[in-house]
């Protein structure tokens, strides 16, 4: 690690620019970068990367290579107008190690605004928290990457290793944004993704699959309800069958390293439902949008085969028809193998920034880390600030946690890539 | 009843114009008169009523008086551009009894067209059936009214009683169309509604209420699913509670004349569901569209109070919030008291047209008859042809049944209103 003196200067630089960092975060939160609407927010990122003097690469993610990749999740939106942005720093003489700092620009829908205590897009700071959709997941981390990079320079140093600051799309639905960045050729000796992870390091995470089940009923007039088959009821039967599969997979946790001690590592979420055309017609159709999780090491194809079998068997027993469509994540989980240089360094920088030991944990949520670990074979540290209610109402991120994570990241950058006095 | 000789001429006239009648029915079926889109179909009706030489009254149904009526169902569409059409025949000297022939122009949504064997709007005739959304419910009956009227004239007679041929909107959702016609002042000594009723007479029917339940959940990231509350699950709890109320009401059938022998007279239909914004967010909301039935004599207010109590109690037990909104039918059922002159006459004309006895039955579906019986105090005969799959796929109506019903109706018209040779 860098000397205490260099570290002190960098920590001071983070503090000195922290008000600016919060303003930049708030500005990004107020740009609602919902799926397929990320471009204005990517404009902001591109502009900031240019202000940092970086070489900027912005490209639309649509490609045949992407669609052919085993880690590709089937998309329901048009990729020909959706872009990733990467800012690259190249030292004059590259002597240090290289690093990718990754973050995603997309946010999940805010849901009914009436259930928020404030606008989801006001980025208000109150009692030490910044509020807003995406404040935690993960605009604070994404902007934090930029300010960690900038802090080293403001402290009077140039990095001696290559750095790629990535802002990707599609993390909340397919993971195809980071996959497109990998296919674009971006590689480094390590990756950090500054997701909201409670000031801790992710040791392992689940794979995630998305799909839609459409159930076909037999509609009739309610006066003949006995003859009809209510597709909403049938959808509930499908949910029941999938819950049994979920339970079965959870029972199997004892066979999966890092998952044994989690109470309920595998969550199936029924995230959307719609069905029926008319209150006085027995519904002819119902669609259920489902997110399931899998253990690392379970190929998506294997999980998918079990899901199809589960749904079709439930439908067969009750005599209704279903159609299953993959329409998002088709992603395997990953494990961050302990013992990497990158992890050892993060332990040090975390201790300096937080004055406590780094802990690691297993998360039952999807992470783009799987792209870099499974397909890029790069040590990937998913590590970031304390948040609450991500994907919920009144999402918020802890301001002091953001400050400390930025410090830890800045120290990591300087130590990993190496520094020399600014020329 | 009229003499056999007059009857024979009228029956021949129905046969003679029956090809025209089928063409007119098909033309009406091919005009998809879905809710709030009935005007082109009403244009067709208006034009036909004018061709019959009738005094035509067409008016938008919006009115304060309508909204203030206890039988009004809260509407979710704009009534200022939706019209009823009534054609009135006035004999030069009114010596006979008057009659309203009523039918509704609106049809329920066709649902996913892929589940139909043909277009829902092609009105194809095959193997003795006319297919199409609304063919049975109730364009065959509505056009049948016009041709029954015309057959008397073609047979060489003028009616000596006043006749109102009504084409109303809103029968499938609120019943406000017939209510608006009653409030317009249309009254008669009897009413016939030519709904598809299996060549039989409706003795009693249920009241119907429509409402939406919105359930509020507490959304989170699926990684914290234990902390969240899935509104889709909550909606199914509401469904469960309502099914218990439905069962309770069905148990009570022994206390309701004409319902004792029905296996399941009270049907609660969950006709629509929608909820959730994102597969990877635990859903924050779910809306359920519900149709419930009640026995005649049960005031809508009383049923509604029980429904509210049922839903709120289920929500209270599980600690979630709901909002209930009435958004359609708020209608009590009715009983056609036996012994009316009108029913006695229909028994005769049915016997002549079908060569078998008229039967009556109780239907667990809504009928506009409740408007004329409960608020107009008029004997109301709901009687019409054999159909299949109304509100379902491949709806169809029996062509021969339509012919015989038209004959029975034409004989009824001539006998009820009286005839004299055409001048």
XYZ file of N, CA, C and O in Angstrom, chain B residues 97-188:
368
model
N -102.455 -2.670 -26.653
C -101.495 -2.453 -25.569
C -100.143 -2.054 -26.155
O -99.822 -2.356 -27.306
N -99.365 -1.402 -25.336
C -98.044 -0.924 -25.791
C -96.944 -1.895 -25.363
O -97.115 -2.677 -24.422
N -95.837 -1.804 -26.073
C -94.741 -2.749 -25.822
C -93.387 -2.092 -26.067
O -93.235 -1.325 -27.030
N -92.470 -2.389 -25.193
C -91.064 -2.022 -25.420
C -90.309 -3.282 -25.832
O -90.400 -4.310 -25.142
N -89.596 -3.206 -26.957
C -88.663 -4.286 -27.315
C -87.261 -3.721 -27.107
O -86.857 -2.775 -27.787
N -86.553 -4.313 -26.179
C -85.255 -3.766 -25.772
C -84.122 -4.708 -26.133
O -84.279 -5.937 -26.103
N -82.990 -4.119 -26.486
C -81.767 -4.902 -26.685
C -80.580 -3.991 -26.454
O -80.708 -2.768 -26.553
N -79.418 -4.594 -26.140
C -78.238 -3.747 -25.928
C -77.265 -3.900 -27.085
O -77.137 -4.978 -27.667
N -76.627 -2.791 -27.406
C -75.710 -2.737 -28.544
C -74.281 -3.080 -28.121
O -73.466 -3.514 -28.948
N -73.956 -2.899 -26.858
C -72.568 -3.087 -26.410
C -72.209 -4.564 -26.300
O -73.056 -5.401 -26.019
N -70.958 -4.858 -26.567
C -70.430 -6.231 -26.426
C -69.218 -6.195 -25.503
O -68.580 -5.160 -25.336
N -68.911 -7.345 -24.914
C -67.726 -7.427 -24.050
C -66.477 -7.604 -24.916
O -66.572 -8.016 -26.079
N -65.294 -7.297 -24.363
C -64.063 -7.431 -25.163
C -63.896 -8.856 -25.686
O -64.334 -9.820 -25.066
N -63.271 -8.939 -26.838
C -63.099 -10.231 -27.491
C -61.985 -11.063 -26.856
O -61.911 -12.261 -27.063
N -61.114 -10.414 -26.046
C -59.977 -11.151 -25.473
C -58.925 -11.410 -26.527
O -59.018 -10.918 -27.657
N -57.894 -12.201 -26.203
C -56.805 -12.443 -27.164
C -57.331 -13.163 -28.414
O -57.883 -14.255 -28.309
N -57.158 -12.526 -29.552
C -57.729 -13.068 -30.783
C -57.128 -14.427 -31.140
O -57.764 -15.264 -31.787
N -55.879 -14.646 -30.660
C -55.216 -15.926 -30.955
C -55.981 -17.111 -30.368
O -55.781 -18.255 -30.788
N -56.839 -16.867 -29.373
C -57.591 -17.966 -28.794
C -58.935 -18.189 -29.493
O -59.684 -19.089 -29.120
N -59.224 -17.394 -30.513
C -60.413 -17.625 -31.348
C -60.024 -18.507 -32.538
O -58.914 -18.412 -33.049
N -60.960 -19.306 -32.989
C -60.713 -20.122 -34.177
C -60.808 -19.270 -35.451
O -60.382 -19.695 -36.514
N -61.412 -18.057 -35.340
C -61.592 -17.150 -36.477
C -61.571 -15.735 -35.931
O -61.442 -15.535 -34.747
N -61.712 -14.772 -36.826
C -61.846 -13.392 -36.342
C -63.124 -13.270 -35.520
O -64.162 -13.819 -35.899
N -63.073 -12.552 -34.400
C -64.301 -12.350 -33.606
C -65.313 -11.472 -34.328
O -66.438 -11.325 -33.886
N -64.913 -10.867 -35.455
C -65.789 -9.876 -36.093
C -66.200 -10.297 -37.501
O -66.612 -9.463 -38.298
N -66.065 -11.578 -37.844
C -66.376 -11.946 -39.231
C -67.819 -12.417 -39.431
O -68.284 -12.520 -40.565
N -68.521 -12.711 -38.341
C -69.948 -13.078 -38.414
C -70.210 -14.232 -39.383
O -71.262 -14.302 -40.027
N -69.267 -15.138 -39.453
C -69.417 -16.281 -40.363
C -70.536 -17.207 -39.884
O -70.709 -17.412 -38.678
N -71.278 -17.748 -40.852
C -72.277 -18.765 -40.512
C -71.744 -20.126 -40.942
O -71.313 -20.303 -42.089
N -71.702 -21.054 -39.996
C -71.217 -22.397 -40.332
C -72.014 -23.422 -39.518
O -72.184 -23.252 -38.301
N -72.469 -24.466 -40.185
C -73.198 -25.553 -39.526
C -74.346 -25.060 -38.648
O -74.566 -25.590 -37.548
N -75.023 -24.031 -39.121
C -76.212 -23.592 -38.390
C -75.967 -22.606 -37.267
O -76.874 -22.301 -36.493
N -74.717 -22.150 -37.161
C -74.411 -21.160 -36.122
C -73.817 -19.910 -36.765
O -73.009 -20.013 -37.682
N -74.180 -18.735 -36.226
C -73.467 -17.522 -36.591
C -72.468 -17.216 -35.476
O -72.828 -17.151 -34.302
N -71.192 -17.042 -35.917
C -70.113 -16.806 -34.958
C -69.806 -15.327 -34.812
O -70.065 -14.540 -35.736
N -69.196 -14.968 -33.723
C -68.691 -13.608 -33.557
C -68.999 -13.046 -32.183
O -69.984 -13.430 -31.548
N -68.129 -12.129 -31.743
C -68.411 -11.456 -30.472
C -69.674 -10.638 -30.613
O -69.784 -9.832 -31.537
N -70.619 -10.921 -29.745
C -71.892 -10.213 -29.769
C -72.947 -10.893 -30.630
O -74.114 -10.489 -30.609
N -72.565 -11.926 -31.398
C -73.562 -12.601 -32.239
C -74.719 -13.070 -31.361
O -75.893 -12.835 -31.671
N -74.361 -13.722 -30.228
C -75.394 -14.171 -29.303
C -75.811 -13.074 -28.334
O -77.005 -12.876 -28.080
N -74.844 -12.369 -27.822
C -75.056 -11.430 -26.704
C -74.806 -10.006 -27.168
O -73.720 -9.480 -26.980
N -75.783 -9.337 -27.781
C -77.076 -9.836 -28.181
C -77.541 -9.235 -29.484
O -78.665 -8.801 -29.618
N -76.677 -9.270 -30.478
C -77.040 -8.620 -31.738
C -78.099 -9.399 -32.522
O -78.935 -8.799 -33.204
N -78.091 -10.735 -32.390
C -79.148 -11.522 -33.043
C -80.505 -11.125 -32.472
O -81.485 -10.970 -33.213
N -80.570 -10.935 -31.164
C -81.825 -10.547 -30.517
C -82.227 -9.126 -30.854
O -83.408 -8.834 -31.093
N -81.242 -8.246 -30.880
C -81.516 -6.835 -31.156
C -82.063 -6.652 -32.576
O -83.082 -5.969 -32.783
N -81.421 -7.291 -33.548
C -81.915 -7.230 -34.929
C -83.232 -8.014 -35.044
O -84.147 -7.615 -35.775
N -83.319 -9.094 -34.286
C -84.570 -9.878 -34.252
C -85.770 -9.017 -33.873
O -86.866 -9.166 -34.441
N -85.575 -8.109 -32.926
C -86.672 -7.198 -32.533
C -87.189 -6.421 -33.741
O -88.397 -6.299 -33.951
N -86.239 -5.896 -34.523
C -86.623 -5.069 -35.687
C -87.363 -5.908 -36.725
O -88.360 -5.460 -37.314
N -86.879 -7.129 -36.957
C -87.494 -7.971 -37.984
C -88.823 -8.567 -37.526
O -89.713 -8.809 -38.349
N -88.976 -8.772 -36.240
C -90.280 -9.216 -35.722
C -91.308 -8.117 -35.994
O -92.435 -8.379 -36.443
N -90.895 -6.890 -35.727
C -91.774 -5.747 -35.976
C -92.132 -5.651 -37.467
O -93.305 -5.523 -37.840
N -91.105 -5.764 -38.308
C -91.296 -5.625 -39.753
C -92.170 -6.750 -40.324
O -92.948 -6.537 -41.273
N -92.048 -7.960 -39.717
C -92.791 -9.112 -40.251
C -94.296 -8.879 -40.196
O -95.033 -9.293 -41.106
N -94.736 -8.221 -39.153
C -96.179 -7.960 -39.029
C -96.650 -7.099 -40.195
O -97.683 -7.379 -40.817
N -95.859 -6.073 -40.510
C -96.231 -5.188 -41.611
C -96.165 -5.909 -42.953
O -97.062 -5.797 -43.772
N -95.071 -6.685 -43.130
C -94.934 -7.428 -44.391
C -96.060 -8.426 -44.603
O -96.404 -8.766 -45.737
N -96.617 -8.899 -43.461
C -97.730 -9.858 -43.555
C -99.036 -9.150 -43.922
O -100.061 -9.801 -44.168
N -98.979 -7.807 -43.950
C -100.155 -7.074 -44.396
C -100.946 -6.407 -43.289
O -102.108 -6.039 -43.479
N -100.302 -6.242 -42.119
C -101.052 -5.695 -40.977
C -100.368 -4.460 -40.394
O -99.157 -4.291 -40.493
N -101.209 -3.626 -39.777
C -100.699 -2.531 -38.955
C -100.984 -2.848 -37.492
O -102.085 -3.330 -37.155
N -100.008 -2.578 -36.650
C -100.206 -2.765 -35.207
C -101.112 -1.660 -34.688
O -101.077 -0.518 -35.178
N -101.881 -1.978 -33.669
C -102.786 -0.967 -33.104
C -102.335 -0.525 -31.714
O -103.067 0.166 -31.002
N -101.137 -0.929 -31.323
C -100.559 -0.465 -30.040
C -99.220 0.201 -30.304
O -98.577 -0.039 -31.336
N -98.824 1.026 -29.357
C -97.549 1.743 -29.447
C -96.390 0.762 -29.215
O -96.465 -0.118 -28.347
N -95.305 0.936 -29.974
C -94.126 0.066 -29.820
C -92.873 0.932 -29.761
O -92.720 1.868 -30.561
N -91.994 0.625 -28.824
C -90.682 1.288 -28.755
C -89.592 0.246 -28.983
O -89.487 -0.710 -28.207
N -88.813 0.436 -30.032
C -87.674 -0.455 -30.295
C -86.420 0.222 -29.744
O -85.990 1.252 -30.265
N -85.876 -0.343 -28.670
C -84.757 0.316 -27.968
C -83.427 -0.380 -28.235
O -83.320 -1.607 -28.108
N -82.425 0.413 -28.574
C -81.057 -0.106 -28.635
C -80.232 0.698 -27.623
O -79.963 1.878 -27.825
N -79.847 0.033 -26.540
C -79.206 0.754 -25.437
C -77.742 0.353 -25.277
O -77.324 -0.733 -25.694
N -76.979 1.243 -24.680
C -75.575 0.972 -24.337
C -75.494 0.500 -22.889
O -76.495 0.451 -22.184
N -74.288 0.103 -22.485
C -73.928 -0.080 -21.068
C -74.564 -1.281 -20.372
O -74.511 -1.359 -19.142
N -75.104 -2.223 -21.132
C -75.710 -3.368 -20.446
C -74.664 -4.291 -19.843
O -74.924 -4.999 -18.889
N -73.471 -4.288 -20.403
C -72.435 -5.232 -19.970
C -71.600 -4.726 -18.795
O -70.659 -5.409 -18.368
N -71.888 -3.533 -18.285
C -70.989 -2.980 -17.267
C -71.686 -2.195 -16.167
O -71.222 -2.197 -15.021
N -72.796 -1.528 -16.493
C -73.467 -0.725 -15.471
C -74.990 -0.878 -15.492
O -75.647 -0.672 -14.471
N -75.536 -1.166 -16.676
C -76.988 -1.135 -16.823
C -77.540 0.280 -16.919
O -78.759 0.490 -16.865
N -76.662 1.245 -17.086
C -77.108 2.640 -17.119
C -77.827 3.017 -18.421
O -78.535 4.016 -18.456
N -77.623 2.245 -19.477
C -78.270 2.557 -20.752
C -79.781 2.365 -20.662
O -80.554 3.270 -20.985
N -80.221 1.202 -20.201
C -81.664 0.985 -20.044
C -82.245 1.921 -18.990
O -83.378 2.403 -19.122
N -81.447 2.183 -17.949
C -81.913 3.112 -16.914
C -82.153 4.499 -17.517
O -83.158 5.164 -17.213
N -81.247 4.911 -18.398
C -81.404 6.214 -19.057
C -82.650 6.222 -19.946
O -83.341 7.246 -20.055
N -82.960 5.086 -20.569
C -84.163 5.007 -21.410
C -85.421 5.110 -20.549
O -86.405 5.762 -20.934
N -85.383 4.484 -19.373
C -86.532 4.589 -18.461
C -86.707 6.039 -18.014
O -87.826 6.578 -18.011
N -85.580 6.674 -17.666
C -85.642 8.062 -17.189
C -86.058 9.014 -18.316
O -86.586 10.088 -18.053
N -85.846 8.599 -19.553
C -86.263 9.403 -20.716
C -87.789 9.422 -20.847
O -88.333 10.214 -21.600
N -88.417 8.481 -20.113
C -89.884 8.498 -20.112
C -90.542 7.348 -20.851
O -91.763 7.284 -20.964
N -89.727 6.417 -21.367
C -90.312 5.297 -22.121
C -90.977 4.307 -21.174
O -90.324 3.746 -20.301
N -92.289 4.144 -21.372
C -93.052 3.181 -20.577
C -93.983 2.421 -21.500
O -94.315 2.905 -22.583
N -94.356 1.243 -21.073
C -95.279 0.448 -21.897
C -95.958 -0.576 -21.007
O -95.586 -0.751 -19.839
